[in-house]
Amino acid sequence: MKKYINIFLLAIVAVASLSLSSCKNETDVIFDEDAVARLDAAKAEYTNILTDKGGKWQMEYFANSDEQGYIYLMTFRNDGSVTISGMNKWISYVSGSGGTTGTNAYGSATSLWEVIADNGPVLSFNSFNKYFHLFADPEDIPSSSEEDDDETGYGHEGDYEFDIMKYSNDTLYITGKKHGIDMIMTRVDANYDDEVYMNEVIAMADSFFNAKIPYVYINLPNGVRYIVKNGATSILSMYKEGEDEISTKESYNIIITHDGLSFMTPITLDGYVIQNFNRQADGSLLCRDDQQTTMTADELSTVFTNQTLAWRLDVSNAGGVFANYLTNLAQELKDYNKSNLSYAQLSYDNNLETFILTFFVKKGSNTFKPTFYLTMDKVGETQVKMNFAAEGDKAAQTYSDRCPSMKAIIDELGSHTFNMSANSLLAPVNMKLTQSDNSANYTVWNL
């Protein structure tokens, strides 16, 4: 029995020796001096890259595949500190600076960072920054109001450590360490003020999409168009023009950057692979991947004559005879019945099946609505002609008699063709109509 025990012990020792030898050899292969030296060199290299030229970078951050992206501006320093600035609705919840309504709010805070070693170099934001780590916080998302919409335990599921994949032309390509989402960082001029920069990003977003504009288009090189809806949410709903929306539409999350917009991942439409768009001088978007695909809206005359939209006359922003008529009208209303003009609105009346221009006249708690009837013709892509009926409703006839400047405005609008310009090609919510034969005479209309 003792002999068998000794043989058994010898066998265990032999196996253990082989195992230790195997582990040692394996360790030598993985952690040899060359590998360690290369990793240390990579850490030093990326640390230098991040802090070089003032150390300011834009990060295009995606927390998950179902949510829009957010821009962060980061300034890295050699002392291990980083200032992170952002402007989005979630910052309003953690800071209170934008209230608790989910409006965009600016926030900036300084925390710590480091390039650490793992299987490769990793950019780690290793101390808490309330404006950035809010996406990695596993607490319930504060905006959720439904009882069954509880994200406790995972939150937005965002990352705060990133594998550094490569660097090229002032661009770092990174991947979220935990959730694997690819992102990019681009160098920014160190002299840029963070809050100014973030406000410019928000302004860029407003120039692309507005919830009041029904849709825009992606125009492919082969002539095929895709209809894009819900752009203001940054979760685009898209389907090919001419196909059934309900059965064919797809959703894609995007990020609005300082220079344009990008889809979270490349998408394929009709065989074309697209992802990144830059804003052009005319306000349209051009895909920088193929330099052919564009994003545009309907021509201005089509937008202005859209029967689902209601345009308000900006009574404080008119030129030439229109400015004079509006000034005179204010006095005439006061003299007539001590009333004032709240606003005038151009819209389509589905019951009457015609466009109407209504003046909303306020007297105490009462509002009078003299209404004039008209049709509108698209003379060109950026020209429109209004054609008013001889008379409006009963209130319009009364006010036309008592306030001749109201009728003068109608006559002036109806007797000229107007050239159109807008604040944005993609989101033209402010439209200027200028008389084609006299540029001094103009009106401005807002959605």
GROMACS .gro file of C-alpha atoms in nm:
model
  447
    1MET     CA    1   0.000   0.000   0.000
    2LYS     CA    2   0.283   0.236   0.091
    3LYS     CA    3   0.447   0.162  -0.245
    4TYR     CA    4   0.134   0.266  -0.434
    5ILE     CA    5   0.107   0.586  -0.230
    6ASN     CA    6   0.467   0.680  -0.310
    7ILE     CA    7   0.410   0.614  -0.680
    8PHE     CA    8   0.095   0.829  -0.666
    9LEU     CA    9   0.281   1.117  -0.495
   10LEU     CA   10   0.561   1.099  -0.750
   11ALA     CA   11   0.306   1.121  -1.029
   12ILE     CA   12   0.148   1.433  -0.872
   13VAL     CA   13   0.487   1.599  -0.836
   14ALA     CA   14   0.571   1.521  -1.199
   15VAL     CA   15   0.243   1.665  -1.326
   16ALA     CA   16   0.283   1.973  -1.108
   17SER     CA   17   0.637   2.026  -1.236
   18LEU     CA   18   0.519   2.002  -1.596
   19SER     CA   19   0.236   2.245  -1.524
   20LEU     CA   20   0.467   2.498  -1.361
   21SER     CA   21   0.710   2.464  -1.648
   22SER     CA   22   0.429   2.514  -1.898
   23CYS     CA   23   0.297   2.823  -1.714
   24LYS     CA   24   0.644   2.973  -1.692
   25ASN     CA   25   0.707   2.925  -2.062
   26GLU     CA   26   0.367   3.067  -2.150
   27THR     CA   27   0.427   3.370  -1.926
   28ASP     CA   28   0.763   3.427  -2.089
   29VAL     CA   29   0.598   3.433  -2.433
   30ILE     CA   30   0.322   3.677  -2.338
   31PHE     CA   31   0.513   3.907  -2.106
   32ASP     CA   32   0.857   3.910  -2.257
   33GLU     CA   33   1.055   4.232  -2.244
   34ASP     CA   34   0.981   4.324  -2.605
   35ALA     CA   35   0.601   4.311  -2.551
   36VAL     CA   36   0.621   4.511  -2.228
   37ALA     CA   37   0.850   4.765  -2.390
   38ARG     CA   38   0.617   4.802  -2.687
   39LEU     CA   39   0.317   4.856  -2.460
   40ASP     CA   40   0.503   5.113  -2.249
   41ALA     CA   41   0.606   5.290  -2.568
   42ALA     CA   42   0.246   5.293  -2.692
   43LYS     CA   43   0.125   5.436  -2.360
   44ALA     CA   44   0.382   5.712  -2.377
   45GLU     CA   45   0.308   5.780  -2.744
   46TYR     CA   46  -0.069   5.818  -2.696
   47THR     CA   47  -0.019   6.025  -2.382
   48ASN     CA   48   0.196   6.263  -2.584
   49ILE     CA   49  -0.055   6.267  -2.870
   50LEU     CA   50  -0.343   6.353  -2.638
   51THR     CA   51  -0.159   6.636  -2.464
   52ASP     CA   52   0.012   6.775  -2.775
   53LYS     CA   53  -0.087   7.109  -2.933
   54GLY     CA   54  -0.288   7.220  -2.630
   55GLY     CA   55  -0.452   6.883  -2.572
   56LYS     CA   56  -0.806   6.974  -2.684
   57TRP     CA   57  -1.019   6.705  -2.852
   58GLN     CA   58  -1.374   6.649  -2.967
   59MET     CA   59  -1.513   6.306  -2.876
   60GLU     CA   60  -1.810   6.169  -3.070
   61TYR     CA   61  -1.963   5.967  -2.789
   62PHE     CA   62  -2.227   5.696  -2.822
   63ALA     CA   63  -2.351   5.534  -2.502
   64ASN     CA   64  -2.542   5.254  -2.677
   65SER     CA   65  -2.677   5.150  -3.016
   66ASP     CA   66  -3.030   5.281  -2.952
   67GLU     CA   67  -2.952   5.636  -2.843
   68GLN     CA   68  -2.827   5.942  -3.026
   69GLY     CA   69  -2.464   6.045  -2.995
   70TYR     CA   70  -2.329   6.336  -2.792
   71ILE     CA   71  -2.032   6.566  -2.844
   72TYR     CA   72  -1.782   6.617  -2.563
   73LEU     CA   73  -1.490   6.857  -2.567
   74MET     CA   74  -1.188   6.737  -2.368
   75THR     CA   75  -0.865   6.912  -2.272
   76PHE     CA   76  -0.592   6.669  -2.162
   77ARG     CA   77  -0.298   6.787  -1.949
   78ASN     CA   78   0.037   6.638  -1.853
   79ASP     CA   79  -0.051   6.653  -1.482
   80GLY     CA   80  -0.314   6.381  -1.537
   81SER     CA   81  -0.613   6.614  -1.531
   82VAL     CA   82  -0.873   6.652  -1.804
   83THR     CA   83  -1.148   6.910  -1.842
   84ILE     CA   84  -1.460   6.762  -2.000
   85SER     CA   85  -1.734   6.988  -2.136
   86GLY     CA   86  -2.066   6.895  -2.291
   87MET     CA   87  -2.411   7.027  -2.369
   88ASN     CA   88  -2.705   6.788  -2.375
   89LYS     CA   89  -3.033   6.720  -2.204
   90TRP     CA   90  -2.887   6.469  -1.957
   91ILE     CA   91  -2.656   6.731  -1.811
   92SER     CA   92  -2.964   6.931  -1.713
   93TYR     CA   93  -3.073   6.645  -1.488
   94VAL     CA   94  -2.742   6.599  -1.305
   95SER     CA   95  -2.661   6.968  -1.268
   96GLY     CA   96  -2.996   7.140  -1.246
   97SER     CA   97  -2.854   7.416  -1.464
   98GLY     CA   98  -3.110   7.349  -1.733
   99GLY     CA   99  -3.390   7.261  -1.496
  100THR     CA  100  -3.542   6.914  -1.499
  101THR     CA  101  -3.727   6.937  -1.828
  102GLY     CA  102  -3.466   6.774  -2.045
  103THR     CA  103  -3.356   7.094  -2.218
  104ASN     CA  104  -2.995   7.116  -2.329
  105ALA     CA  105  -2.764   7.240  -2.058
  106TYR     CA  106  -2.392   7.313  -2.056
  107GLY     CA  107  -2.162   7.151  -1.802
  108SER     CA  108  -1.785   7.143  -1.756
  109ALA     CA  109  -1.579   6.968  -1.490
  110THR     CA  110  -1.219   6.858  -1.437
  111SER     CA  111  -1.128   6.502  -1.340
  112LEU     CA  112  -0.843   6.254  -1.397
  113TRP     CA  113  -0.731   6.051  -1.696
  114GLU     CA  114  -0.456   5.809  -1.790
  115VAL     CA  115  -0.345   5.584  -2.072
  116ILE     CA  116  -0.319   5.242  -1.909
  117ALA     CA  117  -0.210   4.900  -2.031
  118ASP     CA  118  -0.431   4.603  -2.099
  119ASN     CA  119  -0.411   4.394  -2.415
  120GLY     CA  120  -0.317   4.728  -2.566
  121PRO     CA  121  -0.326   5.096  -2.471
  122VAL     CA  122  -0.649   5.206  -2.303
  123LEU     CA  123  -0.773   5.562  -2.249
  124SER     CA  124  -0.918   5.560  -1.900
  125PHE     CA  125  -1.118   5.838  -1.734
  126ASN     CA  126  -1.037   5.702  -1.392
  127SER     CA  127  -1.199   5.953  -1.159
  128PHE     CA  128  -1.565   6.051  -1.153
  129ASN     CA  129  -1.674   6.333  -1.383
  130LYS     CA  130  -2.044   6.399  -1.333
  131TYR     CA  131  -2.097   6.535  -1.684
  132PHE     CA  132  -1.928   6.243  -1.860
  133HIS     CA  133  -1.969   5.942  -1.633
  134LEU     CA  134  -2.345   6.000  -1.619
  135PHE     CA  135  -2.368   5.767  -1.920
  136ALA     CA  136  -2.181   5.490  -1.736
  137ASP     CA  137  -2.374   5.537  -1.412
  138PRO     CA  138  -2.594   5.227  -1.358
  139GLU     CA  139  -2.866   5.430  -1.186
  140ASP     CA  140  -3.217   5.474  -1.328
  141ILE     CA  141  -3.227   5.730  -1.610
  142PRO     CA  142  -3.388   6.037  -1.449
  143SER     CA  143  -3.617   6.137  -1.737
  144SER     CA  144  -3.812   5.812  -1.737
  145SER     CA  145  -4.165   5.864  -1.610
  146GLU     CA  146  -4.322   5.524  -1.666
  147GLU     CA  147  -4.324   5.295  -1.364
  148ASP     CA  148  -4.210   4.998  -1.571
  149ASP     CA  149  -3.932   5.200  -1.736
  150ASP     CA  150  -3.668   5.140  -1.470
  151GLU     CA  151  -3.305   5.126  -1.587
  152THR     CA  152  -3.159   5.070  -1.240
  153GLY     CA  153  -2.856   4.844  -1.268
  154TYR     CA  154  -2.748   4.951  -1.614
  155GLY     CA  155  -2.852   5.312  -1.690
  156HIS     CA  156  -2.741   5.423  -2.037
  157GLU     CA  157  -2.483   5.140  -2.051
  158GLY     CA  158  -2.211   5.379  -2.161
  159ASP     CA  159  -1.832   5.334  -2.142
  160TYR     CA  160  -1.567   5.539  -1.964
  161GLU     CA  161  -1.264   5.337  -2.077
  162PHE     CA  162  -1.168   5.301  -2.441
  163ASP     CA  163  -0.928   5.077  -2.632
  164ILE     CA  164  -0.712   5.298  -2.852
  165MET     CA  165  -0.713   5.140  -3.196
  166LYS     CA  166  -0.510   5.381  -3.409
  167TYR     CA  167  -0.415   5.743  -3.471
  168SER     CA  168  -0.412   5.918  -3.808
  169ASN     CA  169  -0.426   6.281  -3.920
  170ASP     CA  170  -0.522   6.429  -3.581
  171THR     CA  171  -0.789   6.161  -3.538
  172LEU     CA  172  -0.796   5.890  -3.273
  173TYR     CA  173  -1.004   5.580  -3.336
  174ILE     CA  174  -1.126   5.425  -3.011
  175THR     CA  175  -1.360   5.146  -2.902
  176GLY     CA  176  -1.562   5.129  -2.581
  177LYS     CA  177  -1.388   4.872  -2.363
  178LYS     CA  178  -1.701   4.718  -2.213
  179HIS     CA  179  -1.966   4.756  -2.483
  180GLY     CA  180  -1.750   4.768  -2.796
  181ILE     CA  181  -1.891   5.076  -2.969
  182ASP     CA  182  -1.651   5.239  -3.216
  183MET     CA  183  -1.601   5.615  -3.174
  184ILE     CA  184  -1.363   5.882  -3.293
  185MET     CA  185  -1.183   6.176  -3.138
  186THR     CA  186  -1.056   6.470  -3.343
  187ARG     CA  187  -0.815   6.741  -3.240
  188VAL     CA  188  -0.959   7.090  -3.183
  189ASP     CA  189  -0.782   7.426  -3.176
  190ALA     CA  190  -0.673   7.480  -2.815
  191ASN     CA  191  -0.790   7.842  -2.824
  192TYR     CA  192  -1.154   7.745  -2.874
  193ASP     CA  193  -1.376   7.833  -2.578
  194ASP     CA  194  -1.558   7.519  -2.465
  195GLU     CA  195  -1.899   7.675  -2.410
  196VAL     CA  196  -1.886   7.869  -2.738
  197TYR     CA  197  -1.792   7.548  -2.918
  198MET     CA  198  -2.078   7.351  -2.763
  199ASN     CA  199  -2.331   7.624  -2.845
  200GLU     CA  200  -2.214   7.610  -3.204
  201VAL     CA  201  -2.279   7.234  -3.207
  202ILE     CA  202  -2.635   7.293  -3.083
  203ALA     CA  203  -2.685   7.566  -3.344
  204MET     CA  204  -2.561   7.324  -3.609
  205ALA     CA  205  -2.822   7.069  -3.498
  206ASP     CA  206  -3.097   7.332  -3.518
  207SER     CA  207  -2.993   7.420  -3.873
  208PHE     CA  208  -3.028   7.057  -3.986
  209PHE     CA  209  -3.356   6.941  -3.838
  210ASN     CA  210  -3.668   7.091  -3.688
  211ALA     CA  211  -3.972   6.898  -3.572
  212LYS     CA  212  -4.197   7.138  -3.765
  213ILE     CA  213  -4.042   7.044  -4.100
  214PRO     CA  214  -4.194   6.707  -4.199
  215TYR     CA  215  -3.892   6.546  -4.365
  216VAL     CA  216  -3.570   6.582  -4.561
  217TYR     CA  217  -3.407   6.358  -4.822
  218ILE     CA  218  -3.091   6.157  -4.872
  219ASN     CA  219  -3.008   6.178  -5.242
  220LEU     CA  220  -2.795   5.890  -5.373
  221PRO     CA  221  -2.569   5.918  -5.682
  222ASN     CA  222  -2.799   5.687  -5.880
  223GLY     CA  223  -3.094   5.923  -5.841
  224VAL     CA  224  -3.270   5.724  -5.571
  225ARG     CA  225  -3.401   5.925  -5.274
  226TYR     CA  226  -3.461   5.816  -4.918
  227ILE     CA  227  -3.714   6.005  -4.709
  228VAL     CA  228  -3.577   6.101  -4.367
  229LYS     CA  229  -3.816   6.175  -4.079
  230ASN     CA  230  -3.776   6.256  -3.708
  231GLY     CA  231  -3.442   6.425  -3.764
  232ALA     CA  232  -3.490   6.652  -3.463
  233THR     CA  233  -3.467   6.346  -3.236
  234SER     CA  234  -3.133   6.237  -3.390
  235ILE     CA  235  -3.291   5.892  -3.435
  236LEU     CA  236  -3.365   5.902  -3.805
  237SER     CA  237  -3.655   5.707  -3.953
  238MET     CA  238  -3.577   5.634  -4.319
  239TYR     CA  239  -3.738   5.459  -4.614
  240LYS     CA  240  -3.694   5.462  -4.991
  241GLU     CA  241  -3.915   5.709  -5.171
  242GLY     CA  242  -4.204   5.528  -5.339
  243GLU     CA  243  -4.199   5.233  -5.099
  244ASP     CA  244  -4.432   5.166  -4.809
  245GLU     CA  245  -4.315   5.355  -4.503
  246ILE     CA  246  -4.458   5.123  -4.239
  247SER     CA  247  -4.314   4.799  -4.376
  248THR     CA  248  -3.976   4.926  -4.501
  249LYS     CA  249  -3.860   5.206  -4.272
  250GLU     CA  250  -3.544   5.162  -4.066
  251SER     CA  251  -3.414   5.365  -3.773
  252TYR     CA  252  -3.058   5.494  -3.738
  253ASN     CA  253  -2.897   5.692  -3.458
  254ILE     CA  254  -2.674   5.983  -3.548
  255ILE     CA  255  -2.455   6.244  -3.383
  256ILE     CA  256  -2.448   6.614  -3.470
  257THR     CA  257  -2.089   6.736  -3.477
  258HIS     CA  258  -1.932   7.079  -3.504
  259ASP     CA  259  -1.903   7.040  -3.882
  260GLY     CA  260  -2.190   6.813  -3.982
  261LEU     CA  261  -2.337   6.481  -3.874
  262SER     CA  262  -2.241   6.115  -3.865
  263PHE     CA  263  -2.429   5.788  -3.838
  264MET     CA  264  -2.312   5.571  -3.550
  265THR     CA  265  -2.201   5.301  -3.793
  266PRO     CA  266  -2.176   5.292  -4.174
  267ILE     CA  267  -2.510   5.219  -4.339
  268THR     CA  268  -2.583   5.079  -4.684
  269LEU     CA  269  -2.856   5.232  -4.899
  270ASP     CA  270  -2.914   5.087  -5.246
  271GLY     CA  271  -2.557   4.959  -5.252
  272TYR     CA  272  -2.396   5.286  -5.135
  273VAL     CA  273  -2.213   5.286  -4.802
  274ILE     CA  274  -2.241   5.617  -4.619
  275GLN     CA  275  -2.171   5.746  -4.268
  276ASN     CA  276  -2.028   6.099  -4.240
  277PHE     CA  277  -2.172   6.425  -4.375
  278ASN     CA  278  -2.025   6.775  -4.376
  279ARG     CA  279  -2.229   7.094  -4.389
  280GLN     CA  280  -2.191   7.287  -4.714
  281ALA     CA  281  -2.201   7.662  -4.770
  282ASP     CA  282  -2.564   7.647  -4.891
  283GLY     CA  283  -2.672   7.458  -4.577
  284SER     CA  284  -2.703   7.116  -4.739
  285LEU     CA  285  -2.504   6.812  -4.630
  286LEU     CA  286  -2.248   6.628  -4.843
  287CYS     CA  287  -2.129   6.277  -4.763
  288ARG     CA  288  -1.753   6.294  -4.721
  289ASP     CA  289  -1.722   5.918  -4.770
  290ASP     CA  290  -1.823   5.920  -5.137
  291GLN     CA  291  -1.834   6.297  -5.208
  292GLN     CA  292  -2.161   6.242  -5.397
  293THR     CA  293  -2.449   6.158  -5.164
  294THR     CA  294  -2.629   6.465  -5.031
  295MET     CA  295  -2.895   6.549  -4.776
  296THR     CA  296  -3.143   6.822  -4.874
  297ALA     CA  297  -3.498   6.935  -4.807
  298ASP     CA  298  -3.783   7.035  -5.037
  299GLU     CA  299  -3.739   7.359  -5.229
  300LEU     CA  300  -3.844   7.666  -5.031
  301SER     CA  301  -4.160   7.730  -5.230
  302THR     CA  302  -4.280   7.376  -5.158
  303VAL     CA  303  -4.214   7.417  -4.786
  304PHE     CA  304  -4.390   7.753  -4.771
  305THR     CA  305  -4.700   7.622  -4.950
  306ASN     CA  306  -4.718   7.301  -4.747
  307GLN     CA  307  -5.078   7.276  -4.629
  308THR     CA  308  -4.982   7.129  -4.290
  309LEU     CA  309  -4.773   7.429  -4.185
  310ALA     CA  310  -4.879   7.759  -4.027
  311TRP     CA  311  -4.657   8.067  -4.077
  312ARG     CA  312  -4.665   8.369  -3.851
  313LEU     CA  313  -4.579   8.714  -3.978
  314ASP     CA  314  -4.296   8.870  -3.780
  315VAL     CA  315  -4.449   9.215  -3.728
  316SER     CA  316  -4.123   9.348  -3.585
  317ASN     CA  317  -3.914   9.243  -3.886
  318ALA     CA  318  -4.041   9.394  -4.209
  319GLY     CA  319  -3.894   9.631  -4.464
  320GLY     CA  320  -4.004   9.911  -4.694
  321VAL     CA  321  -4.376   9.959  -4.741
  322PHE     CA  322  -4.455   9.661  -4.517
  323ALA     CA  323  -4.280   9.823  -4.223
  324ASN     CA  324  -4.477  10.143  -4.285
  325TYR     CA  325  -4.809   9.961  -4.318
  326LEU     CA  326  -4.757   9.763  -3.999
  327THR     CA  327  -4.666  10.078  -3.806
  328ASN     CA  328  -4.974  10.255  -3.938
  329LEU     CA  329  -5.193   9.952  -3.865
  330ALA     CA  330  -5.093   9.957  -3.500
  331GLN     CA  331  -5.212  10.315  -3.469
  332GLU     CA  332  -5.530  10.253  -3.669
  333LEU     CA  333  -5.630   9.961  -3.444
  334LYS     CA  334  -5.571  10.173  -3.139
  335ASP     CA  335  -5.781  10.457  -3.280
  336TYR     CA  336  -6.058  10.225  -3.400
  337ASN     CA  337  -6.136  10.025  -3.087
  338LYS     CA  338  -5.828  10.044  -2.862
  339SER     CA  339  -5.708   9.707  -2.984
  340ASN     CA  340  -5.369   9.579  -3.097
  341LEU     CA  341  -5.232   9.323  -3.339
  342SER     CA  342  -5.104   9.011  -3.162
  343TYR     CA  343  -4.990   8.841  -3.480
  344ALA     CA  344  -5.094   8.745  -3.833
  345GLN     CA  345  -5.091   8.383  -3.948
  346LEU     CA  346  -5.085   8.221  -4.291
  347SER     CA  347  -5.226   7.866  -4.295
  348TYR     CA  348  -5.448   7.626  -4.486
  349ASP     CA  349  -5.813   7.577  -4.390
  350ASN     CA  350  -5.913   7.218  -4.465
  351ASN     CA  351  -6.285   7.294  -4.430
  352LEU     CA  352  -6.275   7.585  -4.672
  353GLU     CA  353  -6.010   7.412  -4.885
  354THR     CA  354  -5.812   7.731  -4.926
  355PHE     CA  355  -5.524   7.921  -4.771
  356ILE     CA  356  -5.615   8.195  -4.525
  357LEU     CA  357  -5.432   8.493  -4.378
  358THR     CA  358  -5.575   8.579  -4.038
  359PHE     CA  359  -5.499   8.887  -3.829
  360PHE     CA  360  -5.535   8.814  -3.457
  361VAL     CA  361  -5.653   9.141  -3.305
  362LYS     CA  362  -5.663   9.162  -2.928
  363LYS     CA  363  -5.896   9.386  -2.730
  364GLY     CA  364  -5.899   9.317  -2.359
  365SER     CA  365  -5.992   8.952  -2.318
  366ASN     CA  366  -6.145   8.932  -2.665
  367THR     CA  367  -5.971   8.829  -2.985
  368PHE     CA  368  -6.103   8.925  -3.329
  369LYS     CA  369  -5.988   8.732  -3.634
  370PRO     CA  370  -6.034   8.915  -3.963
  371THR     CA  371  -5.952   8.651  -4.226
  372PHE     CA  372  -5.859   8.689  -4.594
  373TYR     CA  373  -5.875   8.405  -4.849
  374LEU     CA  374  -5.601   8.328  -5.100
  375THR     CA  375  -5.434   8.072  -5.319
  376MET     CA  376  -5.058   8.035  -5.356
  377ASP     CA  377  -4.861   7.945  -5.665
  378LYS     CA  378  -4.506   7.815  -5.677
  379VAL     CA  379  -4.343   8.027  -5.946
  380GLY     CA  380  -4.009   7.852  -5.903
  381GLU     CA  381  -3.805   7.670  -5.643
  382THR     CA  382  -3.750   7.994  -5.453
  383GLN     CA  383  -4.042   8.210  -5.572
  384VAL     CA  384  -4.405   8.227  -5.470
  385LYS     CA  385  -4.713   8.428  -5.577
  386MET     CA  386  -5.013   8.496  -5.351
  387ASN     CA  387  -5.354   8.549  -5.508
  388PHE     CA  388  -5.613   8.700  -5.272
  389ALA     CA  389  -5.988   8.680  -5.317
  390ALA     CA  390  -6.171   9.009  -5.366
  391GLU     CA  391  -6.309   8.999  -5.013
  392GLY     CA  392  -6.242   8.818  -4.689
  393ASP     CA  393  -6.484   8.718  -4.418
  394LYS     CA  394  -6.718   8.967  -4.249
  395ALA     CA  395  -6.458   9.070  -3.989
  396ALA     CA  396  -6.202   9.125  -4.266
  397GLN     CA  397  -6.441   9.356  -4.448
  398THR     CA  398  -6.507   9.554  -4.131
  399TYR     CA  399  -6.141   9.594  -4.039
  400SER     CA  400  -6.044   9.676  -4.398
  401ASP     CA  401  -6.287   9.969  -4.387
  402ARG     CA  402  -6.174  10.094  -4.046
  403CYS     CA  403  -5.802  10.014  -4.079
  404PRO     CA  404  -5.694  10.078  -4.439
  405SER     CA  405  -5.335   9.964  -4.370
  406MET     CA  406  -5.461   9.607  -4.318
  407LYS     CA  407  -5.610   9.607  -4.668
  408ALA     CA  408  -5.294   9.774  -4.800
  409ILE     CA  409  -5.085   9.484  -4.668
  410ILE     CA  410  -5.313   9.236  -4.843
  411ASP     CA  411  -5.298   9.431  -5.170
  412GLU     CA  412  -4.919   9.455  -5.154
  413LEU     CA  413  -4.880   9.082  -5.085
  414GLY     CA  414  -5.115   8.994  -5.367
  415SER     CA  415  -4.973   9.216  -5.638
  416HIS     CA  416  -4.612   9.094  -5.654
  417THR     CA  417  -4.404   8.782  -5.695
  418PHE     CA  418  -4.176   8.718  -5.398
  419ASN     CA  419  -3.827   8.577  -5.387
  420MET     CA  420  -3.767   8.346  -5.094
  421SER     CA  421  -3.471   8.291  -4.864
  422ALA     CA  422  -3.444   8.101  -4.539
  423ASN     CA  423  -3.232   8.066  -4.227
  424SER     CA  424  -3.155   7.706  -4.321
  425LEU     CA  425  -3.184   7.490  -4.630
  426LEU     CA  426  -3.268   7.177  -4.429
  427ALA     CA  427  -3.477   7.337  -4.154
  428PRO     CA  428  -3.627   7.654  -4.305
  429VAL     CA  429  -3.842   7.760  -4.011
  430ASN     CA  430  -3.772   8.130  -4.077
  431MET     CA  431  -3.861   8.245  -4.428
  432LYS     CA  432  -3.798   8.588  -4.582
  433LEU     CA  433  -4.018   8.698  -4.873
  434THR     CA  434  -3.876   8.984  -5.077
  435GLN     CA  435  -4.056   9.154  -5.363
  436SER     CA  436  -3.890   9.046  -5.685
  437ASP     CA  437  -3.917   9.398  -5.831
  438ASN     CA  438  -3.817   9.590  -5.515
  439SER     CA  439  -3.582   9.429  -5.261
  440ALA     CA  440  -3.655   9.702  -5.004
  441ASN     CA  441  -4.002   9.556  -4.949
  442TYR     CA  442  -4.002   9.231  -4.753
  443THR     CA  443  -4.173   9.032  -4.481
  444VAL     CA  444  -4.045   8.755  -4.254
  445TRP     CA  445  -4.250   8.450  -4.160
  446ASN     CA  446  -4.179   8.201  -3.882
  447LEU     CA  447  -4.308   7.854  -3.804
   0.00000   0.00000   0.00000
